[in-house]
Amino acid sequence: MTIPDPKSFQVKSFGCQMNVYDGARMAEMLEAEGMTQTAEGEEADLVVLNTCHIREKAAEKVYSDIGRLMKRGHAPMIAVAGCVAQAEGAEISRRAPGVGIVVGPQAYHNLPALVRKAARGEAALDTDMPALSKFGALPARRRQGPSAFLTVQEGCDKFCTYCVVPYTRGAEISRPFEAIIDEARALVDAGANEIVLLGQNVNAWHDEEGRGLEALIRALDALPGLARIRYTTSHPADMNEGLIRAHAEVEKLMPYLHLPVQSGSDRVLKAMNRSHDAASYLRLIDRVRAARPDIAISGDFITGFPGETEAEFEATLRIVETVNYAQAFSFKYSPRPGTPAAEMEDRIPGEVMDERLQRLQALLNAQQLAFNQAKIGLRTGLLLERAGRKPGQKIGKTPWLQSVHLETGAAIGELIEVELLSAGPNSLAGAHLLPAAA
Ligand code: 5AD
Ligand code: SF4
């Protein structure tokens, strides 16, 4: 069966920021092919589901989305991209025959060719993992909001026993220095004033000349027109002295560090194959804070890893109390096919995981609120990123990645001075400080 070439498309990204980046690049590529992106609420001829496989719930979501799309009057051409595509491959079209295209995260530069294949009624699957070749094949960056993601590193060699990433995203690989700086320049020319360097292990980025992430940050610091630099996600094992020093010395590098610890129990950390223990993680945090005392620390946590006892869970609460996080993400352990932890005994019952997650989140939420409240009265820079719900309202980010709502006539993309007036757990309210009239 042949179907007409799709004219319009929609890309829906789930999961991590690297998927958001990939989603943006897929959209740029389809636009370069002459297709148009549909507005919110419009039905597209082609829907790309850019999926996440990190936990079971995320991975299963794609099937309910496919079911919903198939119920439309005119079912669209459906492409499953991202980590579920990589992990499940051809199995997806067997389970959901409405899916015409399956494309993995290292192969999406072939999406236009796959669309043409699917339109001819041919099976269109590509889950090859050729290192980095997609970047060279993608069109140049064009449109850009105030804050832009830039993937510099992909994959993971750490093999934490719970995690699918080494299997879905492959081995650690760093993009070349020049390619990254060229893309950064294109993003700034296209309107970005903040760049967020991305990688599953972004601080493992390095090149053949022995340069590390610090060198990239310093090169971006010298880029005219760029106001802010961020990077995420970091692994404690790759948090070296040079990068820590950059936090003290590079003014454009924002005071925010996402440094997942996962657990506060040394036995659990070992079973997770994390390379740090609680004490070495805390020493690292001390060094980072010595370099940049106001830095906002954020982290990831898993509750209910196989065999986790109540006392081991309490060790997680203790490390949270010691670090005092500005922000955090916490999850119930989810067994993932093919990972070593999925074979471990002593699964923790769902109710116990739930109860632990709730206690952990209550503590993390209280810390986040306290972090936000401690900033009340402060004057700081705010990068306006989008319009708020109310007319005239805009939402921007502080250096510590807090969202601030305020009324201002300043344009999206401007970096303005604000005073922070009040704080909730998830955002603050502020007032635009206008420069004194001359
Ligand atoms: N179950 C629950 N959480 C997980 N994460 C990764 N794998 C799993 C899993 N199998 C969490 C970790 C990681 C974040 C991206 O997702 O905390 O840092
Ligand atoms: Fe999800 Fe990990 Fe894939 Fe990102 S890399 S989409 S978090 S499975």
Tab-separated table of C-alpha atoms and ligand atoms in Angstrom:
chain	number	residue	atom	x	y	z
A	1	MET	CA	0.000	0.000	0.000
A	2	THR	CA	1.286	3.479	-0.764
A	3	ILE	CA	0.200	6.606	1.054
A	4	PRO	CA	0.868	10.183	-0.077
A	5	ASP	CA	4.065	11.819	1.196
A	6	PRO	CA	3.250	13.611	4.418
A	7	LYS	CA	3.140	17.409	4.175
A	8	SER	CA	2.878	18.266	7.852
A	9	PHE	CA	4.497	16.805	10.936
A	10	GLN	CA	4.599	16.900	14.704
A	11	VAL	CA	7.486	15.751	16.922
A	12	LYS	CA	6.614	14.750	20.492
A	13	SER	CA	9.635	14.255	22.751
A	14	PHE	CA	9.606	12.408	26.068
A	15	GLY	CA	12.317	11.817	28.651
A	16	CYS	CA	15.590	13.639	28.989
A	17	GLN	CA	16.911	16.875	27.520
A	18	MET	CA	18.947	14.954	24.978
A	19	ASN	CA	15.668	13.780	23.521
A	20	VAL	CA	14.447	17.380	23.410
A	21	TYR	CA	17.602	18.260	21.465
A	22	ASP	CA	17.124	15.303	19.094
A	23	GLY	CA	13.458	16.283	18.646
A	24	ALA	CA	14.454	19.827	17.655
A	25	ARG	CA	16.975	18.505	15.137
A	26	MET	CA	14.451	16.105	13.628
A	27	ALA	CA	11.998	18.999	13.238
A	28	GLU	CA	14.660	21.139	11.531
A	29	MET	CA	15.438	18.275	9.187
A	30	LEU	CA	11.806	17.679	8.220
A	31	GLU	CA	11.377	21.418	7.635
A	32	ALA	CA	14.441	21.390	5.388
A	33	GLU	CA	12.599	18.697	3.408
A	34	GLY	CA	9.738	21.164	2.851
A	35	MET	CA	7.347	19.809	5.470
A	36	THR	CA	5.605	22.124	7.934
A	37	GLN	CA	5.329	21.664	11.669
A	38	THR	CA	1.707	21.716	12.865
A	39	ALA	CA	0.529	24.106	15.536
A	40	GLU	CA	-0.684	22.805	18.909
A	41	GLY	CA	-3.991	20.959	18.454
A	42	GLU	CA	-3.685	20.510	14.666
A	43	GLU	CA	-3.534	17.019	13.174
A	44	ALA	CA	-0.255	16.228	11.426
A	45	ASP	CA	0.264	13.814	8.497
A	46	LEU	CA	3.368	12.445	10.250
A	47	VAL	CA	3.741	12.099	14.024
A	48	VAL	CA	7.193	11.358	15.430
A	49	LEU	CA	7.072	9.907	18.941
A	50	ASN	CA	10.556	10.515	20.332
A	51	THR	CA	10.528	8.041	23.185
A	52	CYS	CA	12.254	7.314	26.495
A	53	HIS	CA	13.100	3.840	27.797
A	54	ILE	CA	14.564	4.750	31.171
A	55	ARG	CA	11.677	3.414	33.273
A	56	GLU	CA	8.867	1.043	32.386
A	57	LYS	CA	6.183	3.713	32.663
A	58	ALA	CA	7.975	5.961	30.159
A	59	ALA	CA	8.527	3.070	27.760
A	60	GLU	CA	4.902	1.872	27.875
A	61	LYS	CA	3.544	5.351	27.228
A	62	VAL	CA	4.380	5.112	23.547
A	63	TYR	CA	1.854	2.303	23.055
A	64	SER	CA	-1.024	4.288	24.537
A	65	ASP	CA	-0.014	7.250	22.354
A	66	ILE	CA	0.013	5.064	19.255
A	67	GLY	CA	-3.444	3.717	20.179
A	68	ARG	CA	-4.763	7.266	20.462
A	69	LEU	CA	-3.300	8.299	17.085
A	70	MET	CA	-4.783	5.227	15.374
A	71	LYS	CA	-8.258	6.292	16.510
A	72	ARG	CA	-8.089	9.533	14.492
A	73	GLY	CA	-10.353	9.870	11.419
A	74	HIS	CA	-7.213	9.836	9.263
A	75	ALA	CA	-4.550	7.947	11.139
A	76	PRO	CA	-1.191	9.688	10.560
A	77	MET	CA	2.049	8.074	9.504
A	78	ILE	CA	3.663	7.181	12.839
A	79	ALA	CA	7.405	7.151	13.482
A	80	VAL	CA	8.771	5.800	16.756
A	81	ALA	CA	12.147	7.409	17.459
A	82	GLY	CA	14.376	7.574	20.523
A	83	CYS	CA	15.355	4.974	23.068
A	84	VAL	CA	12.297	2.680	22.843
A	85	ALA	CA	12.990	2.429	19.103
A	86	GLN	CA	16.580	1.457	19.863
A	87	ALA	CA	15.660	-1.046	22.562
A	88	GLU	CA	12.663	-2.724	20.926
A	89	GLY	CA	13.362	-2.281	17.193
A	90	ALA	CA	11.114	-4.275	14.861
A	91	GLU	CA	9.145	-5.598	17.839
A	92	ILE	CA	7.359	-2.206	17.912
A	93	SER	CA	5.708	-2.630	14.495
A	94	ARG	CA	4.744	-6.182	15.425
A	95	ARG	CA	3.048	-4.993	18.602
A	96	ALA	CA	1.618	-1.840	17.006
A	97	PRO	CA	1.148	-2.424	13.247
A	98	GLY	CA	0.170	1.227	12.728
A	99	VAL	CA	3.796	2.217	13.213
A	100	GLY	CA	5.415	2.828	9.829
A	101	ILE	CA	8.873	3.965	10.906
A	102	VAL	CA	11.241	2.899	13.687
A	103	VAL	CA	14.388	4.993	14.041
A	104	GLY	CA	17.008	4.913	16.801
A	105	PRO	CA	18.721	7.921	18.421
A	106	GLN	CA	21.920	7.494	16.367
A	107	ALA	CA	20.134	7.062	13.043
A	108	TYR	CA	17.566	9.852	12.862
A	109	HIS	CA	19.483	11.755	10.173
A	110	ASN	CA	17.953	9.071	7.907
A	111	LEU	CA	14.400	10.056	8.884
A	112	PRO	CA	13.500	11.760	5.545
A	113	ALA	CA	14.585	8.659	3.608
A	114	LEU	CA	12.608	6.463	6.016
A	115	VAL	CA	9.522	8.650	5.508
A	116	ARG	CA	9.796	8.165	1.736
A	117	LYS	CA	10.179	4.420	2.234
A	118	ALA	CA	7.158	4.230	4.500
A	119	ALA	CA	5.140	6.256	1.984
A	120	ARG	CA	5.958	3.576	-0.598
A	121	GLY	CA	4.569	1.009	1.821
A	122	GLU	CA	7.988	-0.468	2.614
A	123	ALA	CA	9.233	-1.401	6.067
A	124	ALA	CA	11.282	1.531	7.373
A	125	LEU	CA	13.542	0.595	10.276
A	126	ASP	CA	16.952	1.977	11.181
A	127	THR	CA	18.543	1.278	14.554
A	128	ASP	CA	22.175	1.365	13.436
A	129	MET	CA	24.571	3.067	15.804
A	130	PRO	CA	27.255	4.664	13.614
A	131	ALA	CA	29.181	6.871	16.036
A	132	LEU	CA	28.473	10.559	15.442
A	133	SER	CA	27.671	10.311	11.733
A	134	LYS	CA	24.242	11.846	12.279
A	135	PHE	CA	25.704	15.198	13.338
A	136	GLY	CA	27.516	15.675	10.032
A	137	ALA	CA	24.364	14.809	8.109
A	138	LEU	CA	21.977	17.205	9.858
A	139	PRO	CA	21.062	20.633	8.469
A	140	ALA	CA	22.527	23.744	10.135
A	141	ARG	CA	20.789	25.225	13.175
A	142	ARG	CA	18.277	27.935	12.277
A	143	ARG	CA	15.619	29.156	14.658
A	144	GLN	CA	16.387	29.283	18.315
A	145	GLY	CA	14.749	30.407	21.569
A	146	PRO	CA	16.722	32.151	24.342
A	147	SER	CA	18.056	28.912	25.833
A	148	ALA	CA	19.442	26.268	23.490
A	149	PHE	CA	20.433	22.664	24.079
A	150	LEU	CA	23.630	21.457	22.424
A	151	THR	CA	24.518	17.772	22.625
A	152	VAL	CA	28.312	17.413	22.952
A	153	GLN	CA	28.600	13.877	24.271
A	154	GLU	CA	26.445	10.802	23.968
A	155	GLY	CA	26.272	7.382	25.503
A	156	CYS	CA	27.601	5.893	28.672
A	157	ASP	CA	30.322	3.434	29.694
A	158	LYS	CA	29.513	3.456	33.392
A	159	PHE	CA	27.065	0.553	33.366
A	160	CYS	CA	25.135	1.368	36.509
A	161	THR	CA	23.312	-1.896	37.065
A	162	TYR	CA	19.787	-0.379	36.870
A	163	CYS	CA	20.270	1.664	33.701
A	164	VAL	CA	19.423	1.035	30.028
A	165	VAL	CA	21.362	3.994	28.637
A	166	PRO	CA	24.560	2.069	27.778
A	167	TYR	CA	22.359	-0.201	25.658
A	168	THR	CA	20.068	2.397	24.053
A	169	ARG	CA	22.591	5.186	23.537
A	170	GLY	CA	25.737	3.102	23.176
A	171	ALA	CA	29.291	3.763	24.356
A	172	GLU	CA	30.554	7.164	25.504
A	173	ILE	CA	31.473	9.322	22.582
A	174	SER	CA	32.492	12.987	22.375
A	175	ARG	CA	31.790	15.275	19.427
A	176	PRO	CA	34.793	17.184	18.074
A	177	PHE	CA	35.620	20.558	19.640
A	178	GLU	CA	35.313	22.584	16.411
A	179	ALA	CA	31.952	21.054	15.465
A	180	ILE	CA	30.580	22.014	18.869
A	181	ILE	CA	31.893	25.579	18.728
A	182	ASP	CA	30.521	25.987	15.185
A	183	GLU	CA	27.107	24.784	16.319
A	184	ALA	CA	27.249	27.083	19.355
A	185	ARG	CA	28.033	30.033	17.077
A	186	ALA	CA	25.101	29.107	14.817
A	187	LEU	CA	22.802	28.893	17.848
A	188	VAL	CA	23.885	32.342	19.064
A	189	ASP	CA	23.392	33.765	15.555
A	190	ALA	CA	19.921	32.182	15.549
A	191	GLY	CA	18.975	33.964	18.778
A	192	ALA	CA	20.218	31.899	21.722
A	193	ASN	CA	21.806	33.724	24.645
A	194	GLU	CA	22.141	30.648	26.825
A	195	ILE	CA	23.648	27.319	25.772
A	196	VAL	CA	23.140	24.134	27.759
A	197	LEU	CA	25.790	21.556	26.911
A	198	LEU	CA	24.213	18.109	27.004
A	199	GLY	CA	25.429	14.584	27.430
A	200	GLN	CA	24.424	11.456	29.330
A	201	ASN	CA	27.814	11.998	30.966
A	202	VAL	CA	28.531	15.495	29.789
A	203	ASN	CA	31.520	15.972	32.068
A	204	ALA	CA	33.182	12.940	30.451
A	205	TRP	CA	33.497	15.039	27.267
A	206	HIS	CA	37.118	15.105	26.028
A	207	ASP	CA	38.999	15.218	22.764
A	208	GLU	CA	42.180	13.782	21.323
A	209	GLU	CA	44.190	16.783	22.451
A	210	GLY	CA	43.302	15.965	26.033
A	211	ARG	CA	40.885	18.859	26.421
A	212	GLY	CA	37.954	18.342	28.790
A	213	LEU	CA	34.588	20.012	29.345
A	214	GLU	CA	36.328	22.938	31.047
A	215	ALA	CA	38.020	23.836	27.729
A	216	LEU	CA	34.672	23.830	25.949
A	217	ILE	CA	33.178	26.057	28.620
A	218	ARG	CA	36.072	28.501	28.361
A	219	ALA	CA	35.762	28.585	24.566
A	220	LEU	CA	32.035	29.335	24.856
A	221	ASP	CA	32.850	32.024	27.402
A	222	ALA	CA	34.742	33.845	24.642
A	223	LEU	CA	31.804	33.674	22.216
A	224	PRO	CA	30.349	37.171	21.653
A	225	GLY	CA	26.607	37.380	22.254
A	226	LEU	CA	26.403	34.406	24.599
A	227	ALA	CA	25.415	35.344	28.151
A	228	ARG	CA	25.002	32.040	29.977
A	229	ILE	CA	26.502	28.551	29.916
A	230	ARG	CA	25.138	25.425	31.607
A	231	TYR	CA	25.856	21.703	31.313
A	232	THR	CA	24.051	18.536	32.305
A	233	THR	CA	24.139	15.624	33.328
A	234	SER	CA	27.351	14.972	35.213
A	235	HIS	CA	28.742	11.836	36.784
A	236	PRO	CA	30.686	12.223	40.058
A	237	ALA	CA	33.565	10.153	38.622
A	238	ASP	CA	34.234	12.730	35.884
A	239	MET	CA	33.991	15.859	38.036
A	240	ASN	CA	37.605	16.980	37.710
A	241	GLU	CA	39.534	19.879	39.211
A	242	GLY	CA	39.544	21.945	36.012
A	243	LEU	CA	35.765	21.825	35.750
A	244	ILE	CA	35.374	22.737	39.398
A	245	ARG	CA	37.775	25.664	38.881
A	246	ALA	CA	35.679	26.847	35.928
A	247	HIS	CA	32.820	27.337	38.383
A	248	ALA	CA	34.996	29.777	40.323
A	249	GLU	CA	36.450	31.573	37.314
A	250	VAL	CA	33.987	31.659	34.424
A	251	GLU	CA	31.349	34.246	35.106
A	252	LYS	CA	29.027	33.038	32.330
A	253	LEU	CA	28.996	29.520	33.792
A	254	MET	CA	25.811	29.428	35.855
A	255	PRO	CA	25.960	28.333	39.514
A	256	TYR	CA	24.060	25.092	39.082
A	257	LEU	CA	25.272	21.514	39.126
A	258	HIS	CA	23.206	18.405	38.523
A	259	LEU	CA	25.225	15.641	40.146
A	260	PRO	CA	23.196	12.475	40.737
A	261	VAL	CA	24.084	10.386	43.794
A	262	GLN	CA	21.184	7.840	43.497
A	263	SER	CA	21.514	6.515	47.079
A	264	GLY	CA	23.200	7.376	50.355
A	265	SER	CA	23.991	3.757	51.245
A	266	ASP	CA	27.447	2.441	50.370
A	267	ARG	CA	26.152	-1.110	49.984
A	268	VAL	CA	23.432	0.000	47.578
A	269	LEU	CA	25.855	2.265	45.671
A	270	LYS	CA	28.144	-0.706	45.217
A	271	ALA	CA	25.294	-2.938	44.039
A	272	MET	CA	24.367	-0.141	41.609
A	273	ASN	CA	27.963	-0.131	40.338
A	274	ARG	CA	28.274	3.577	41.068
A	275	SER	CA	31.946	4.422	41.375
A	276	HIS	CA	31.508	6.671	44.406
A	277	ASP	CA	30.478	6.104	47.999
A	278	ALA	CA	28.581	8.536	50.193
A	279	ALA	CA	31.741	10.040	51.727
A	280	SER	CA	33.501	10.648	48.395
A	281	TYR	CA	30.357	12.246	46.980
A	282	LEU	CA	30.154	14.589	49.967
A	283	ARG	CA	33.836	15.534	49.616
A	284	LEU	CA	33.179	16.375	45.975
A	285	ILE	CA	30.231	18.590	46.898
A	286	ASP	CA	32.471	20.378	49.433
A	287	ARG	CA	35.074	21.076	46.738
A	288	VAL	CA	32.436	22.404	44.349
A	289	ARG	CA	31.000	24.632	47.063
A	290	ALA	CA	34.449	25.900	47.989
A	291	ALA	CA	34.833	27.024	44.357
A	292	ARG	CA	31.346	28.495	44.055
A	293	PRO	CA	29.643	28.919	47.437
A	294	ASP	CA	26.191	29.838	46.099
A	295	ILE	CA	25.997	26.909	43.660
A	296	ALA	CA	22.616	25.164	43.448
A	297	ILE	CA	23.094	21.412	43.722
A	298	SER	CA	20.588	19.085	42.138
A	299	GLY	CA	20.485	15.308	41.999
A	300	ASP	CA	18.720	12.098	41.037
A	301	PHE	CA	17.599	9.388	43.455
A	302	ILE	CA	16.223	5.888	43.166
A	303	THR	CA	14.212	4.342	45.991
A	304	GLY	CA	13.596	0.629	46.354
A	305	PHE	CA	16.657	-0.676	44.514
A	306	PRO	CA	16.664	-4.500	44.981
A	307	GLY	CA	17.571	-5.412	48.550
A	308	GLU	CA	17.335	-1.825	49.899
A	309	THR	CA	16.634	-2.049	53.645
A	310	GLU	CA	14.915	0.600	55.739
A	311	ALA	CA	18.290	1.545	57.242
A	312	GLU	CA	19.827	1.856	53.773
A	313	PHE	CA	16.962	4.070	52.666
A	314	GLU	CA	17.504	6.220	55.756
A	315	ALA	CA	21.119	6.669	54.668
A	316	THR	CA	19.693	8.307	51.532
A	317	LEU	CA	17.647	10.692	53.690
A	318	ARG	CA	20.817	11.493	55.634
A	319	ILE	CA	22.877	12.337	52.560
A	320	VAL	CA	20.036	14.565	51.348
A	321	GLU	CA	20.051	16.352	54.705
A	322	THR	CA	23.807	16.831	54.494
A	323	VAL	CA	23.934	18.092	50.912
A	324	ASN	CA	20.825	20.278	51.060
A	325	TYR	CA	19.598	20.141	47.470
A	326	ALA	CA	18.157	23.085	45.535
A	327	GLN	CA	16.306	20.733	43.209
A	328	ALA	CA	16.061	16.994	42.639
A	329	PHE	CA	14.483	14.183	40.672
A	330	SER	CA	13.531	10.982	42.452
A	331	PHE	CA	12.134	7.744	41.139
A	332	LYS	CA	10.992	4.311	42.204
A	333	TYR	CA	13.293	1.622	40.941
A	334	SER	CA	11.990	0.146	37.701
A	335	PRO	CA	13.514	-3.128	36.447
A	336	ARG	CA	14.687	-2.730	32.858
A	337	PRO	CA	15.096	-5.663	30.502
A	338	GLY	CA	18.708	-6.627	29.901
A	339	THR	CA	20.176	-4.771	32.896
A	340	PRO	CA	21.979	-6.653	35.701
A	341	ALA	CA	19.719	-5.270	38.452
A	342	ALA	CA	16.655	-6.731	36.751
A	343	GLU	CA	18.097	-10.169	37.617
A	344	MET	CA	18.735	-9.321	41.278
A	345	GLU	CA	16.740	-10.914	44.065
A	346	ASP	CA	14.949	-9.151	46.927
A	347	ARG	CA	12.701	-6.926	44.869
A	348	ILE	CA	11.174	-4.284	47.097
A	349	PRO	CA	7.353	-4.376	47.213
A	350	GLY	CA	5.599	-1.506	45.416
A	351	GLU	CA	4.021	-0.100	48.605
A	352	VAL	CA	7.414	0.096	50.297
A	353	MET	CA	8.945	1.867	47.301
A	354	ASP	CA	6.001	4.285	47.260
A	355	GLU	CA	6.252	5.048	50.925
A	356	ARG	CA	10.013	5.641	50.719
A	357	LEU	CA	9.628	7.816	47.648
A	358	GLN	CA	7.053	9.944	49.444
A	359	ARG	CA	9.289	10.449	52.480
A	360	LEU	CA	12.240	11.318	50.248
A	361	GLN	CA	10.207	13.721	48.151
A	362	ALA	CA	8.780	15.453	51.226
A	363	LEU	CA	12.355	16.188	52.353
A	364	LEU	CA	13.543	17.240	48.872
A	365	ASN	CA	10.514	19.489	48.368
A	366	ALA	CA	11.106	21.180	51.713
A	367	GLN	CA	14.727	21.798	50.740
A	368	GLN	CA	13.711	23.215	47.378
A	369	LEU	CA	11.215	25.579	49.005
A	370	ALA	CA	13.836	26.698	51.538
A	371	PHE	CA	16.359	27.275	48.745
A	372	ASN	CA	13.835	29.431	46.876
A	373	GLN	CA	12.777	31.336	49.994
A	374	ALA	CA	16.379	32.126	50.870
A	375	LYS	CA	16.567	34.148	47.648
A	376	ILE	CA	13.690	36.504	48.536
A	377	GLY	CA	14.861	40.117	48.511
A	378	LEU	CA	17.791	39.327	46.233
A	379	ARG	CA	18.499	41.290	43.057
A	380	THR	CA	19.666	39.113	40.218
A	381	GLY	CA	19.748	38.604	36.459
A	382	LEU	CA	16.806	36.890	34.805
A	383	LEU	CA	16.760	35.441	31.303
A	384	LEU	CA	13.228	35.801	29.927
A	385	GLU	CA	12.329	32.516	28.277
A	386	ARG	CA	8.591	32.507	27.578
A	387	ALA	CA	5.249	34.195	28.056
A	388	GLY	CA	3.269	33.435	31.208
A	389	ARG	CA	-0.403	32.543	31.337
A	390	LYS	CA	-1.654	36.008	32.259
A	391	PRO	CA	-1.391	38.879	29.767
A	392	GLY	CA	1.860	40.810	30.213
A	393	GLN	CA	3.316	38.048	32.361
A	394	LYS	CA	6.653	36.498	31.433
A	395	ILE	CA	8.679	33.649	32.856
A	396	GLY	CA	12.450	33.680	33.143
A	397	LYS	CA	15.256	31.773	34.818
A	398	THR	CA	17.607	32.917	37.556
A	399	PRO	CA	21.257	31.845	37.499
A	400	TRP	CA	20.222	29.008	39.882
A	401	LEU	CA	17.665	27.716	37.327
A	402	GLN	CA	14.650	28.856	39.315
A	403	SER	CA	11.577	29.951	37.338
A	404	VAL	CA	10.421	33.482	38.080
A	405	HIS	CA	7.060	34.951	37.028
A	406	LEU	CA	6.772	38.686	36.585
A	407	GLU	CA	5.042	41.484	34.710
A	408	THR	CA	7.339	43.196	32.269
A	409	GLY	CA	7.321	44.845	28.877
A	410	ALA	CA	10.798	43.448	28.175
A	411	ALA	CA	11.013	40.948	25.321
A	412	ILE	CA	11.502	37.179	25.513
A	413	GLY	CA	15.236	36.580	25.211
A	414	GLU	CA	16.242	39.680	27.187
A	415	LEU	CA	18.432	39.354	30.232
A	416	ILE	CA	16.948	41.750	32.796
A	417	GLU	CA	17.585	42.707	36.422
A	418	VAL	CA	14.890	41.662	38.873
A	419	GLU	CA	14.172	41.683	42.558
A	420	LEU	CA	12.809	38.410	43.905
A	421	LEU	CA	9.674	39.064	45.941
A	422	SER	CA	8.145	35.763	47.011
A	423	ALA	CA	8.784	32.060	46.620
A	424	GLY	CA	6.860	28.821	46.286
A	425	PRO	CA	8.238	25.301	45.924
A	426	ASN	CA	8.412	25.458	42.118
A	427	SER	CA	8.729	29.113	41.219
A	428	LEU	CA	9.222	32.634	42.479
A	429	ALA	CA	7.626	35.986	41.771
A	430	GLY	CA	9.757	38.984	40.931
A	431	ALA	CA	9.725	42.622	39.865
A	432	HIS	CA	11.628	44.043	36.906
A	433	LEU	CA	14.156	46.614	38.107
A	434	LEU	CA	14.254	49.287	35.453
A	435	PRO	CA	17.513	51.188	35.068
A	436	ALA	CA	17.235	54.552	36.863
A	437	ALA	CA	16.198	57.333	34.477
A	438	ALA	CA	19.137	59.493	33.446
B	1	5AD	N1	14.625	2.813	37.616
B	1	5AD	C1	14.399	4.004	38.205
B	1	5AD	N2	15.097	5.104	37.943
B	1	5AD	C2	16.079	5.022	37.016
B	1	5AD	N3	16.950	5.942	36.561
B	1	5AD	C3	17.726	5.350	35.629
B	1	5AD	N4	17.391	4.063	35.489
B	1	5AD	C4	16.363	3.820	36.358
B	1	5AD	C5	15.595	2.682	36.687
B	1	5AD	N5	15.816	1.511	36.105
B	1	5AD	C6	16.999	7.302	37.046
B	1	5AD	C7	18.370	7.624	37.652
B	1	5AD	C8	18.992	8.483	36.596
B	1	5AD	C9	17.789	9.189	36.012
B	1	5AD	C10	17.994	9.764	34.668
B	1	5AD	O1	16.798	8.190	35.979
B	1	5AD	O2	18.166	8.349	38.846
B	1	5AD	O3	19.946	9.394	37.119
B	2	SF4	FE1	15.304	8.218	28.458
B	2	SF4	FE2	17.834	7.736	28.922
B	2	SF4	FE3	16.938	7.613	26.474
B	2	SF4	FE4	17.130	9.955	27.699
B	2	SF4	S1	18.790	8.582	27.145
B	2	SF4	S2	15.435	9.262	26.509
B	2	SF4	S3	16.591	9.392	29.802
B	2	SF4	S4	16.383	6.288	28.154
